[in-house]
Amino acid sequence: MRIKLLALAASALLTVSIASNANQAISQPEAVNASATPTPTNSANMFDPNYWMAAFTAAPTQQPTISGEVPFNAAHPAAWMQWIDPKTHQPVHMSFMNPASYTQFMQLGFYLEFSKPENLMAWMNPASYQVMMDPQTLTHWMNPGSYMHVLDPAMYQESMNPANYMVYLNPATYAGMMGSKTCDQNNPNKTPGWFGYTC
């Protein structure tokens, strides 16, 4: 029993020794060059306190321009990957804080996307999930600084703006969604409405 415990402890220490020496195998000239370049903030070293605090000291990013309409195809995985992708998460999150963007969920075309076979096949394609499987994506979301944009007052500015709610009081918004049977079927600008097409 003692021999088994001793062998287990020795193998554990050997594993730790090999793992800790793996980073030490750099030759002297390479080590000098490596120290000259700073470690990127998204490097996956969970034991480095600077890694966890890097987002708090990062330079502020420019706020994206928020448009009144966000084309969000919920039937396709690419739209959901925008929420996970560190490069696109903040603009998408801020765009969805604009209440005017929710009119897209009242349109028939939004729901017709769920009936398209190409959207269904995209869910079956493993390539659609490359962003989710990227180790840098996990590294980004393991950093508490990645969630700090929730505390940004600019995030809630659009939801406090009364002008963004006027689209719901405009009869033209609902007339455009209803559609018309008299719309020219050959018009390339036609969009499906609840009762035909609108141009």
Short mmCIF file of C-alpha atoms in Angstrom, two decimals:
data_model
loop_
_atom_site.label_atom_id
_atom_site.label_comp_id
_atom_site.label_asym_id
_atom_site.label_seq_id
_atom_site.Cartn_x
_atom_site.Cartn_y
_atom_site.Cartn_z
CA MET A 1 0.00 0.00 0.00
CA ARG A 2 2.83 2.40 0.87
CA ILE A 3 4.65 1.56 -2.33
CA LYS A 4 1.53 2.36 -4.37
CA LEU A 5 1.11 5.72 -2.62
CA LEU A 6 4.79 6.49 -3.09
CA ALA A 7 4.62 5.60 -6.78
CA LEU A 8 1.49 7.74 -7.20
CA ALA A 9 3.10 10.72 -5.46
CA ALA A 10 6.29 10.33 -7.51
CA SER A 11 4.37 10.21 -10.79
CA ALA A 12 2.35 13.29 -9.77
CA LEU A 13 5.52 15.22 -8.91
CA LEU A 14 7.16 14.11 -12.16
CA THR A 15 4.13 15.34 -14.13
CA VAL A 16 4.20 18.72 -12.39
CA SER A 17 7.95 18.97 -12.97
CA ILE A 18 7.64 18.22 -16.67
CA ALA A 19 4.73 20.65 -17.07
CA SER A 20 6.55 23.46 -15.27
CA ASN A 21 9.73 22.94 -17.28
CA ALA A 22 7.84 22.96 -20.58
CA ASN A 23 7.83 26.76 -20.56
CA GLN A 24 11.54 26.93 -19.67
CA ALA A 25 12.80 25.32 -22.90
CA ILE A 26 13.43 28.66 -24.64
CA SER A 27 16.99 29.43 -25.64
CA GLN A 28 18.61 32.61 -24.26
CA PRO A 29 18.24 34.82 -27.42
CA GLU A 30 14.59 33.82 -27.79
CA ALA A 31 13.97 34.55 -24.13
CA VAL A 32 15.30 38.08 -24.57
CA ASN A 33 13.03 38.68 -27.58
CA ALA A 34 10.03 37.13 -25.81
CA SER A 35 10.45 39.46 -22.84
CA ALA A 36 10.51 42.48 -25.17
CA THR A 37 6.95 41.83 -26.39
CA PRO A 38 4.17 42.07 -23.82
CA THR A 39 1.92 39.10 -23.26
CA PRO A 40 -1.43 39.61 -24.98
CA THR A 41 -4.31 40.26 -22.61
CA ASN A 42 -6.24 37.29 -23.96
CA SER A 43 -3.50 34.74 -23.29
CA ALA A 44 -4.91 31.85 -21.33
CA ASN A 45 -3.07 32.02 -18.02
CA MET A 46 -5.74 31.66 -15.38
CA PHE A 47 -3.21 31.97 -12.55
CA ASP A 48 -1.95 35.41 -13.58
CA PRO A 49 -3.80 38.19 -11.67
CA ASN A 50 -2.96 40.63 -14.49
CA TYR A 51 -4.96 38.47 -16.88
CA TRP A 52 -8.08 38.82 -14.74
CA MET A 53 -7.68 42.56 -14.29
CA ALA A 54 -6.56 43.47 -17.84
CA ALA A 55 -10.02 44.45 -19.04
CA PHE A 56 -10.44 46.95 -16.22
CA THR A 57 -7.37 48.91 -17.34
CA ALA A 58 -7.88 48.56 -21.10
CA ALA A 59 -8.38 51.68 -23.18
CA PRO A 60 -12.07 52.51 -23.73
CA THR A 61 -13.40 51.32 -27.05
CA GLN A 62 -15.39 53.52 -29.38
CA GLN A 63 -19.10 52.99 -28.97
CA PRO A 64 -20.80 51.60 -32.09
CA THR A 65 -23.44 53.62 -33.87
CA ILE A 66 -26.82 52.14 -33.02
CA SER A 67 -29.18 51.86 -35.94
CA GLY A 68 -32.94 51.67 -35.70
CA GLU A 69 -33.13 48.21 -37.23
CA VAL A 70 -31.08 45.10 -36.47
CA PRO A 71 -31.29 42.22 -38.95
CA PHE A 72 -31.28 39.29 -36.53
CA ASN A 73 -32.00 35.95 -38.19
CA ALA A 74 -32.82 33.78 -35.18
CA ALA A 75 -33.27 30.76 -37.45
CA HIS A 76 -29.56 30.71 -38.36
CA PRO A 77 -26.77 29.86 -35.90
CA ALA A 78 -24.58 32.68 -37.23
CA ALA A 79 -26.88 35.21 -35.53
CA TRP A 80 -26.43 33.50 -32.16
CA MET A 81 -22.68 33.20 -32.64
CA GLN A 82 -22.57 37.01 -32.81
CA TRP A 83 -23.51 37.03 -29.14
CA ILE A 84 -20.69 34.64 -28.26
CA ASP A 85 -18.00 36.13 -30.49
CA PRO A 86 -15.94 38.63 -28.43
CA LYS A 87 -15.48 40.84 -31.52
CA THR A 88 -19.20 41.29 -32.17
CA HIS A 89 -20.83 40.80 -28.77
CA GLN A 90 -20.74 44.39 -27.54
CA PRO A 91 -22.15 46.03 -30.72
CA VAL A 92 -24.93 43.40 -30.93
CA HIS A 93 -25.71 43.76 -27.23
CA MET A 94 -25.87 47.54 -27.49
CA SER A 95 -28.01 47.37 -30.64
CA PHE A 96 -30.54 45.20 -28.88
CA MET A 97 -30.82 47.81 -26.15
CA ASN A 98 -32.53 50.01 -28.76
CA PRO A 99 -36.28 49.29 -28.51
CA ALA A 100 -36.83 50.37 -32.12
CA SER A 101 -35.00 47.23 -33.24
CA TYR A 102 -37.75 44.97 -31.90
CA THR A 103 -40.09 45.80 -34.78
CA GLN A 104 -38.26 43.11 -36.75
CA PHE A 105 -39.91 40.50 -34.50
CA MET A 106 -43.33 41.70 -35.61
CA GLN A 107 -42.69 41.05 -39.30
CA LEU A 108 -43.68 37.91 -41.14
CA GLY A 109 -40.28 37.63 -42.84
CA PHE A 110 -38.61 37.05 -39.47
CA TYR A 111 -40.70 33.90 -38.91
CA LEU A 112 -40.47 32.67 -42.50
CA GLU A 113 -36.73 32.21 -41.99
CA PHE A 114 -37.53 29.20 -39.76
CA SER A 115 -39.09 27.39 -42.73
CA LYS A 116 -36.03 27.64 -44.98
CA PRO A 117 -34.09 24.35 -45.35
CA GLU A 118 -30.73 26.15 -45.64
CA ASN A 119 -31.19 27.58 -42.15
CA LEU A 120 -32.01 24.14 -40.77
CA MET A 121 -28.96 22.65 -42.47
CA ALA A 122 -26.76 25.36 -40.97
CA TRP A 123 -27.61 24.04 -37.49
CA MET A 124 -26.36 20.60 -38.60
CA ASN A 125 -23.07 21.99 -39.94
CA PRO A 126 -20.23 21.84 -37.34
CA ALA A 127 -18.54 24.78 -39.07
CA SER A 128 -21.33 27.01 -37.77
CA TYR A 129 -19.97 26.57 -34.24
CA GLN A 130 -16.32 27.48 -34.87
CA VAL A 131 -16.60 30.65 -32.79
CA MET A 132 -17.95 28.68 -29.84
CA MET A 133 -15.20 26.06 -30.10
CA ASP A 134 -12.39 28.64 -30.31
CA PRO A 135 -10.29 28.51 -27.09
CA GLN A 136 -9.85 32.30 -27.25
CA THR A 137 -13.63 32.70 -26.96
CA LEU A 138 -13.67 30.69 -23.73
CA THR A 139 -10.66 32.63 -22.50
CA HIS A 140 -12.45 35.90 -23.16
CA TRP A 141 -15.59 34.91 -21.25
CA MET A 142 -13.54 33.58 -18.32
CA ASN A 143 -12.31 37.14 -17.74
CA PRO A 144 -14.67 39.12 -15.47
CA GLY A 145 -13.68 42.28 -17.31
CA SER A 146 -15.59 40.97 -20.35
CA TYR A 147 -18.85 41.70 -18.54
CA MET A 148 -18.02 45.28 -17.60
CA HIS A 149 -19.87 46.75 -20.59
CA VAL A 150 -23.10 45.94 -18.74
CA LEU A 151 -22.21 48.79 -16.36
CA ASP A 152 -21.67 51.25 -19.22
CA PRO A 153 -24.35 54.00 -19.05
CA ALA A 154 -24.25 54.30 -22.87
CA MET A 155 -25.72 50.81 -22.94
CA TYR A 156 -29.03 52.06 -21.59
CA GLN A 157 -29.10 55.42 -23.34
CA GLU A 158 -31.11 54.14 -26.31
CA SER A 159 -33.77 52.52 -24.13
CA MET A 160 -34.26 55.85 -22.31
CA ASN A 161 -34.68 57.83 -25.54
CA PRO A 162 -38.43 58.43 -26.20
CA ALA A 163 -37.75 58.84 -29.95
CA ASN A 164 -36.96 55.12 -30.20
CA TYR A 165 -40.53 54.30 -29.13
CA MET A 166 -42.18 56.51 -31.76
CA VAL A 167 -41.92 53.74 -34.34
CA TYR A 168 -44.62 51.88 -32.40
CA LEU A 169 -46.95 54.89 -32.57
CA ASN A 170 -46.50 55.34 -36.33
CA PRO A 171 -49.33 53.77 -38.39
CA ALA A 172 -46.93 53.35 -41.33
CA THR A 173 -44.99 50.78 -39.28
CA TYR A 174 -48.01 48.49 -39.10
CA ALA A 175 -49.17 49.24 -42.65
CA GLY A 176 -45.80 48.09 -43.95
CA MET A 177 -46.07 44.84 -42.01
CA MET A 178 -49.59 44.04 -43.21
CA GLY A 179 -48.74 43.95 -46.90
CA SER A 180 -51.02 44.37 -49.87
CA LYS A 181 -52.41 41.95 -52.42
CA THR A 182 -51.90 44.59 -55.13
CA CYS A 183 -48.12 44.63 -54.78
CA ASP A 184 -46.28 43.80 -57.99
CA GLN A 185 -44.95 40.25 -57.63
CA ASN A 186 -41.96 41.07 -59.86
CA ASN A 187 -40.83 43.99 -57.70
CA PRO A 188 -37.39 43.11 -56.26
CA ASN A 189 -38.08 45.37 -53.26
CA LYS A 190 -41.14 43.43 -52.12
CA THR A 191 -41.11 41.98 -48.63
CA PRO A 192 -43.57 39.46 -47.23
CA GLY A 193 -46.28 40.92 -45.03
CA TRP A 194 -48.90 39.17 -42.94
CA PHE A 195 -51.51 39.59 -45.72
CA GLY A 196 -49.47 39.53 -48.90
CA TYR A 197 -46.51 41.61 -49.99
CA THR A 198 -45.51 45.18 -49.36
CA CYS A 199 -43.29 47.26 -51.65
#
